[in-house]
Amino acid sequence: MSSRTIKAYAPASISNLGPGFDVLGLAIEKPGDVAIATRQKEAGLTFKLRGTVNNVPDNAQDNVAAYVSSLLIEEVKPLFGIRLTLDKRMPIGSGLGSSAASSVAALVAVNALLGSPLRKEELLPFALEGEKKIAGSGHADNVAPSLLGGAVVVRSYDPLDVVKIPIRNAIYWVVVHPHLVIPTAEARKLVPQTVPISSAIRQWGNVGGLVAGLAAGSAAMVGKCVEDVIVEPVRATLIPGFYEVKRAALDAGATGCSISGSGPAMFAVAKSPSSARAIGAAMKAAFQRAAGISSDVYISRVNMKGAKVLKEQ
Amino acid sequence: MSSRTIKAYAPASISNLGPGFDVLGLAIEKPGDVAIATRQKEAGLTFKLRGTVNNVPDNAQDNVAAYVSSLLIEEVKPLFGIRLTLDKRMPIGSGLGSSAASSVAALVAVNALLGSPLRKEELLPFALEGEKKIAGSGHADNVAPSLLGGAVVVRSYDPLDVVKIPIRNAIYWVVVHPHLVIPTAEARKLVPQTVPISSAIRQWGNVGGLVAGLAAGSAAMVGKCVEDVIVEPVRATLIPGFYEVKRAALDAGATGCSISGSGPAMFAVAKSPSSARAIGAAMKAAFQRAAGISSDVYISRVNMKGAKVLKEQ
């Protein structure tokens, strides 16, 4: 007999990785969101939000996890209804791919409950629709790694084409999330509409070096290529204490440091777990000292599995 | 006793690889240039050009191989003089990194004759000075692969920073050189000075995907990422028959096709030797048919060794 309840987890992700604005992203182990899908007799979708989080819509019309689930249900047309509970564990507007994790967790739970009519990769366009709803435009550098795991390049949006980077998973990623909110749409407004060719060349040189460094598993190579001459300079203005925190990360041994997603979370590149812990502590202290903001620190290698079913019963 | 004559070979290279204008390059097996350095009693450098090639300066003041050799000699200050013979086997203005191969072959030969005071990597700045002399600005995406072998990303020019891509060498590169000349400086004038952010993002997405594809050894991934939305469209106008030749390559099974360097040579990406031969023949026929131009075809995997000493005595 098929399952009646599925619980799924989808991890946070670092998108806009260094110079890879809109194209490079990778999944981390924590934090993440959990979704629980249960059969119900009534047709359609019932939605419930659990967890105490800022400004997350709690109704099926506006919540992104409910929205993408309803798209999937429309596609599959199951013979039973679904009750979806989103256990929201990540703040939104964090730069950690919070909405992507919600969408992906919900899609994986609902798809599994329906007997897995779609392969994991086939859930990507649904998750992307969620990003479009949230941000006005769909960016796949959070949803793709959260769903598929690993590190990805989104090389084309039209048609959607996501390339997995064959990484050697030897680098430790430090993510520091200060307790403030930057709406993605606001951060996007700051991105320049045209760029000098010299900056563009430097940016794609760094993208190439960063991908080569991920393939080689070299924190030194990756760190120095985490240089963003186009987007970081304008978005840094939205993060109080940005340059102090970056300085603290580099002084503590990080090989590179930049903004995660559209911020305010920041990430740093570390060679070892002990170095990562020292870097995380230094960045947290710097946010407190420079801006009076408390923050959470997450350390992991790349999450290679991505979203997964936690439990079925 | 140390050697009195050293003969060295440096290979051609595909630079501006697809979307990687100014940053991505790789070495191929053939063609290449040969330089012979011999001790002489008289101090300083004597230069001789061998081979029948178009417009290659035959005097020590203007020839790039002689120029970079004299820079190296100034640095090392040997107790004897050097007679340098450049056996020029590649045409200039070809898009194959001809001047880079001449400089690199000369530097490797002279350095070996001097007892290898510099490591191979340390010859790179000298070769780059040669490119500056030739083209007005120094671009390392030919000299670095010709010297070091493999595929490289030039992630920064200031300071010079070249990253080796950890490739899986499974792709066959087809290079077709039509018998016409495009001066690099003229091709460079066509490059736009500013680009829309949307084009820049697409370009660095393709750079990321291309490097991931090289690391994975996937002709399919590399081929689709050989898309250049910024430079190819303007430079294609300098190559008669460009779109016919590209169409012929793709129809014959190439996964991607673009301009090598600043042209007129073109390269295509193939999955196997037999596919590469079919693609090469189709491209050569298309150049003849569409533009009445004869051409040479070279097929190889990436040359992983780069420049090498052929003989010492």
XYZ file of C-alpha atoms in Angstrom, chain A residues 28 50 52 71 77-78 80-81 86 89 99 117 128 134 150 182 205 211 225 230 236 240 243 255-256 305:
26
model
C 24.693 23.327 2.214
C 4.058 25.705 11.320
C 7.355 31.073 13.988
C 0.781 23.450 -9.708
C -4.424 15.152 -11.116
C -4.390 12.680 -8.216
C -7.181 12.119 -3.522
C -6.557 15.461 -1.846
C 5.232 23.560 5.949
C 12.703 26.723 9.845
C 11.664 30.321 -0.445
C 5.144 10.380 -10.992
C 11.139 27.892 -10.588
C 8.072 35.517 -5.117
C 25.835 19.669 -5.275
C 16.780 42.250 2.824
C 37.422 34.941 -15.553
C 34.330 26.331 -11.251
C 37.922 33.577 -7.411
C 29.816 43.923 -10.422
C 27.262 45.488 0.186
C 25.607 46.971 7.838
C 33.393 45.178 5.013
C 40.444 32.262 1.376
C 37.433 34.267 0.167
C 22.168 14.845 -2.034
